[in-house]
Amino acid sequence: MSYRQKHLLAIEGLEPPAIAHLLDLAESYVLLNRSGRTQRDLLRGRTLINLFFEDSTRTRTSFELAGKRLGADVINMSVSTSSVNKGETLLDTAWTLNAMHCDLLVVRHGESGAPALLAQKVDAAVINAGDGTHEHPTQALLDALTIRRRKGRIEGLAVAICGDVLHSRVARSNIHLLTTLGCDVRVVGPATLLPAEVERLGVRAFHDMRAGLEGADIVMMLRLQKERMARGLVPSAREYFRFWGLDAEKLGYAKKDALVMHPGPMNRGVEIDSEVADDPARSVIKEQVEMGVAVRMAVLDTLSRSGRNDA
Ligand code: ASP
């Protein structure tokens, strides 16, 4: 097997064969899920804990579904009802979970690096379900699977990642994955929402939507993450939409068959117009959600096998 790590903490550092292994396996889970069959013996007797310190709809639900479809015992730890609110530290929580013999630990946390810290302390295989502004590896994998299934390839495609790149862990994971697989990646947004020296990540930066979208095969929109902004980095929502929101007119600069993506949750009328988001001819946003379950099944499957032998 070409995926040799115990954990999945980031896309950065993964080699193309490891990414291809996860995508190929996920592809087989798409077919299995569509057939209505399950494979409940694979993780029977294994415990999967979903530990979410930040809100989530799609990611938590799809990890839960993925674990259950593979036969794991799945426990959702809600932080608002756990000892974390009584002041227990992240590592105390980890030790507690360890004592329960958790096999797979899915973690979302507001601090970049929290899942990596936990991975050093627990026996379980740790999966990063989003850490601060750092990475969200399963989102990038599900995006890649969606693109590959629709376009038949990933290499050589022009991908425009648009909006609040600065605060987006989705953007960071996608930049690593798509540049590793040979895409022409552009990041598009106001200077205040693009990281300094972003070109060092192997992308081109554009401060004009129309120029950035010109000839793109994929237009990936990002949510404006106001909760991560210490101060106002954007004008009003209406003005943001005028310059940076994706509508049919701006999409016209991309290729005729360009796909529209968004990781959710969407701010309709802020970064994306409903007319575009709900257009079945262009938008693959719902398909991204479906691919999320398959990708998470592939990740759980892979880590449940590789985690036993590696350090
Ligand atoms: N759901 C994604 C994340 O957790 C994207 C977003 O919140 O905008 O990073």
GROMACS .gro file of N, CA and C in nm, residues 15-81:
model
  201
   15GLU      N    1   0.300   1.221  -0.097
   15GLU     CA    2   0.348   1.201  -0.235
   15GLU      C    3   0.230   1.162  -0.325
   16PRO      N    4   0.243   1.186  -0.455
   16PRO     CA    5   0.133   1.151  -0.547
   16PRO      C    6   0.083   1.006  -0.533
   17PRO      N    7   0.167   0.904  -0.514
   17PRO     CA    8   0.111   0.768  -0.501
   17PRO      C    9   0.022   0.752  -0.378
   18ALA      N   10   0.054   0.820  -0.269
   18ALA     CA   11  -0.029   0.811  -0.148
   18ALA      C   12  -0.165   0.876  -0.174
   19ILE      N   13  -0.164   0.989  -0.243
   19ILE     CA   14  -0.290   1.058  -0.276
   19ILE      C   15  -0.372   0.971  -0.372
   20ALA      N   16  -0.303   0.914  -0.471
   20ALA     CA   17  -0.374   0.829  -0.570
   20ALA      C   18  -0.434   0.707  -0.501
   21HIS      N   19  -0.364   0.651  -0.405
   21HIS     CA   20  -0.418   0.535  -0.333
   21HIS      C   21  -0.550   0.571  -0.266
   22LEU      N   22  -0.552   0.685  -0.196
   22LEU     CA   23  -0.675   0.725  -0.125
   22LEU      C   24  -0.788   0.755  -0.224
   23LEU      N   25  -0.755   0.820  -0.335
   23LEU     CA   26  -0.860   0.853  -0.434
   23LEU      C   27  -0.913   0.727  -0.502
   24ASP      N   28  -0.825   0.635  -0.533
   24ASP     CA   29  -0.871   0.511  -0.600
   24ASP      C   30  -0.961   0.430  -0.506
   25LEU      N   31  -0.920   0.423  -0.380
   25LEU     CA   32  -1.001   0.347  -0.285
   25LEU      C   33  -1.137   0.417  -0.264
   26ALA      N   34  -1.134   0.550  -0.256
   26ALA     CA   35  -1.258   0.627  -0.240
   26ALA      C   36  -1.351   0.603  -0.358
   27GLU      N   37  -1.293   0.595  -0.475
   27GLU     CA   38  -1.371   0.567  -0.596
   27GLU      C   39  -1.450   0.437  -0.580
   28SER      N   40  -1.387   0.336  -0.523
   28SER     CA   41  -1.458   0.209  -0.505
   28SER      C   42  -1.568   0.224  -0.400
   29TYR      N   43  -1.546   0.310  -0.302
   29TYR     CA   44  -1.652   0.334  -0.202
   29TYR      C   45  -1.770   0.414  -0.260
   30VAL      N   46  -1.743   0.498  -0.359
   30VAL     CA   47  -1.855   0.569  -0.425
   30VAL      C   48  -1.948   0.466  -0.487
   31LEU      N   49  -1.889   0.368  -0.554
   31LEU     CA   50  -1.970   0.266  -0.621
   31LEU      C   51  -2.045   0.182  -0.517
   32LEU      N   52  -1.975   0.145  -0.410
   32LEU     CA   53  -2.039   0.065  -0.305
   32LEU      C   54  -2.156   0.141  -0.244
   33ASN      N   55  -2.134   0.269  -0.211
   33ASN     CA   56  -2.240   0.350  -0.151
   33ASN      C   57  -2.360   0.364  -0.245
   34ARG      N   58  -2.331   0.382  -0.372
   34ARG     CA   59  -2.440   0.399  -0.468
   34ARG      C   60  -2.518   0.268  -0.486
   35SER      N   61  -2.453   0.157  -0.463
   35SER     CA   62  -2.521   0.027  -0.479
   35SER      C   63  -2.607  -0.005  -0.357
   36GLY      N   64  -2.589   0.073  -0.251
   36GLY     CA   65  -2.669   0.051  -0.131
   36GLY      C   66  -2.614  -0.058  -0.041
   37ARG      N   67  -2.500  -0.116  -0.080
   37ARG     CA   68  -2.441  -0.222   0.004
   37ARG      C   69  -2.346  -0.160   0.106
   38THR      N   70  -2.309  -0.235   0.208
   38THR     CA   71  -2.213  -0.185   0.309
   38THR      C   72  -2.106  -0.291   0.332
   39GLN      N   73  -2.006  -0.251   0.409
   39GLN     CA   74  -1.896  -0.344   0.436
   39GLN      C   75  -1.869  -0.340   0.586
   40ARG      N   76  -1.969  -0.384   0.661
   40ARG     CA   77  -1.965  -0.360   0.805
   40ARG      C   78  -1.866  -0.446   0.882
   41ASP      N   79  -1.803  -0.539   0.815
   41ASP     CA   80  -1.707  -0.621   0.889
   41ASP      C   81  -1.568  -0.556   0.897
   42LEU      N   82  -1.542  -0.459   0.810
   42LEU     CA   83  -1.405  -0.403   0.802
   42LEU      C   84  -1.359  -0.341   0.934
   43LEU      N   85  -1.443  -0.262   0.997
   43LEU     CA   86  -1.403  -0.196   1.122
   43LEU      C   87  -1.481  -0.249   1.243
   44ARG      N   88  -1.531  -0.369   1.230
   44ARG     CA   89  -1.607  -0.424   1.343
   44ARG      C   90  -1.514  -0.438   1.464
   45GLY      N   91  -1.564  -0.393   1.579
   45GLY     CA   92  -1.483  -0.401   1.700
   45GLY      C   93  -1.389  -0.282   1.718
   46ARG      N   94  -1.383  -0.196   1.619
   46ARG     CA   95  -1.297  -0.076   1.629
   46ARG      C   96  -1.381   0.043   1.679
   47THR      N   97  -1.316   0.132   1.751
   47THR     CA   98  -1.386   0.250   1.802
   47THR      C   99  -1.337   0.376   1.734
   48LEU      N  100  -1.432   0.451   1.684
   48LEU     CA  101  -1.400   0.579   1.619
   48LEU      C  102  -1.460   0.690   1.705
   49ILE      N  103  -1.377   0.784   1.746
   49ILE     CA  104  -1.430   0.897   1.823
   49ILE      C  105  -1.418   1.025   1.740
   50ASN      N  106  -1.528   1.094   1.727
   50ASN     CA  107  -1.533   1.225   1.662
   50ASN      C  108  -1.520   1.332   1.769
   51LEU      N  109  -1.409   1.400   1.773
   51LEU     CA  110  -1.385   1.501   1.877
   51LEU      C  111  -1.384   1.638   1.811
   52PHE      N  112  -1.493   1.710   1.822
   52PHE     CA  113  -1.506   1.837   1.750
   52PHE      C  114  -1.512   1.954   1.847
   53PHE      N  115  -1.409   2.038   1.840
   53PHE     CA  116  -1.404   2.159   1.923
   53PHE      C  117  -1.460   2.279   1.847
   54GLU      N  118  -1.493   2.258   1.720
   54GLU     CA  119  -1.553   2.365   1.638
   54GLU      C  120  -1.675   2.308   1.569
   55ASP      N  121  -1.766   2.394   1.529
   55ASP     CA  122  -1.888   2.350   1.463
   55ASP      C  123  -1.859   2.274   1.335
   56SER      N  124  -1.947   2.187   1.302
   56SER     CA  125  -1.936   2.116   1.175
   56SER      C  126  -2.070   2.052   1.142
   57THR      N  127  -2.105   2.052   1.017
   57THR     CA  128  -2.224   1.978   0.975
   57THR      C  129  -2.179   1.863   0.887
   58ARG      N  130  -2.125   1.898   0.770
   58ARG     CA  131  -2.087   1.796   0.673
   58ARG      C  132  -1.977   1.703   0.723
   59THR      N  133  -1.871   1.760   0.778
   59THR     CA  134  -1.754   1.676   0.810
   59THR      C  135  -1.787   1.577   0.920
   60ARG      N  136  -1.849   1.622   1.026
   60ARG     CA  137  -1.877   1.530   1.137
   60ARG      C  138  -1.977   1.422   1.095
   61THR      N  139  -2.082   1.465   1.028
   61THR     CA  140  -2.183   1.368   0.985
   61THR      C  141  -2.122   1.266   0.890
   62SER      N  142  -2.037   1.312   0.800
   62SER     CA  143  -1.986   1.216   0.702
   62SER      C  144  -1.883   1.123   0.765
   63PHE      N  145  -1.806   1.169   0.863
   63PHE     CA  146  -1.718   1.075   0.934
   63PHE      C  147  -1.801   0.973   1.012
   64GLU      N  148  -1.910   1.019   1.069
   64GLU     CA  149  -1.996   0.928   1.145
   64GLU      C  150  -2.054   0.820   1.051
   65LEU      N  151  -2.106   0.868   0.939
   65LEU     CA  152  -2.164   0.775   0.841
   65LEU      C  153  -2.058   0.679   0.788
   66ALA      N  154  -1.942   0.734   0.757
   66ALA     CA  155  -1.833   0.651   0.703
   66ALA      C  156  -1.795   0.541   0.804
   67GLY      N  157  -1.780   0.580   0.930
   67GLY     CA  158  -1.744   0.482   1.033
   67GLY      C  159  -1.851   0.375   1.048
   68LYS      N  160  -1.976   0.417   1.048
   68LYS     CA  161  -2.086   0.321   1.067
   68LYS      C  162  -2.098   0.228   0.945
   69ARG      N  163  -2.079   0.283   0.828
   69ARG     CA  164  -2.088   0.197   0.708
   69ARG      C  165  -1.980   0.091   0.706
   70LEU      N  166  -1.870   0.118   0.776
   70LEU     CA  167  -1.761   0.019   0.781
   70LEU      C  168  -1.769  -0.067   0.907
   71GLY      N  169  -1.871  -0.043   0.989
   71GLY     CA  170  -1.896  -0.131   1.105
   71GLY      C  171  -1.830  -0.088   1.235
   72ALA      N  172  -1.771   0.032   1.240
   72ALA     CA  173  -1.705   0.077   1.365
   72ALA      C  174  -1.810   0.121   1.469
   73ASP      N  175  -1.769   0.118   1.596
   73ASP     CA  176  -1.850   0.182   1.699
   73ASP      C  177  -1.813   0.330   1.696
   74VAL      N  178  -1.911   0.415   1.671
   74VAL     CA  179  -1.881   0.558   1.652
   74VAL      C  180  -1.936   0.639   1.769
   75ILE      N  181  -1.850   0.723   1.825
   75ILE     CA  182  -1.893   0.809   1.937
   75ILE      C  183  -1.866   0.953   1.899
   76ASN      N  184  -1.968   1.036   1.911
   76ASN     CA  185  -1.950   1.178   1.885
   76ASN      C  186  -1.931   1.250   2.018
   77MET      N  187  -1.816   1.311   2.037
   77MET     CA  188  -1.795   1.387   2.161
   77MET      C  189  -1.825   1.532   2.135
   78SER      N  190  -1.930   1.578   2.199
   78SER     CA  191  -1.966   1.718   2.183
   78SER      C  192  -1.893   1.797   2.290
   79VAL      N  193  -1.819   1.895   2.247
   79VAL     CA  194  -1.735   1.967   2.342
   79VAL      C  195  -1.818   2.043   2.446
   80SER      N  196  -1.936   2.087   2.406
   80SER     CA  197  -2.015   2.164   2.502
   80SER      C  198  -2.063   2.079   2.619
   81THR      N  199  -2.065   1.944   2.602
   81THR     CA  200  -2.110   1.861   2.713
   81THR      C  201  -1.994   1.784   2.777
   0.00000   0.00000   0.00000
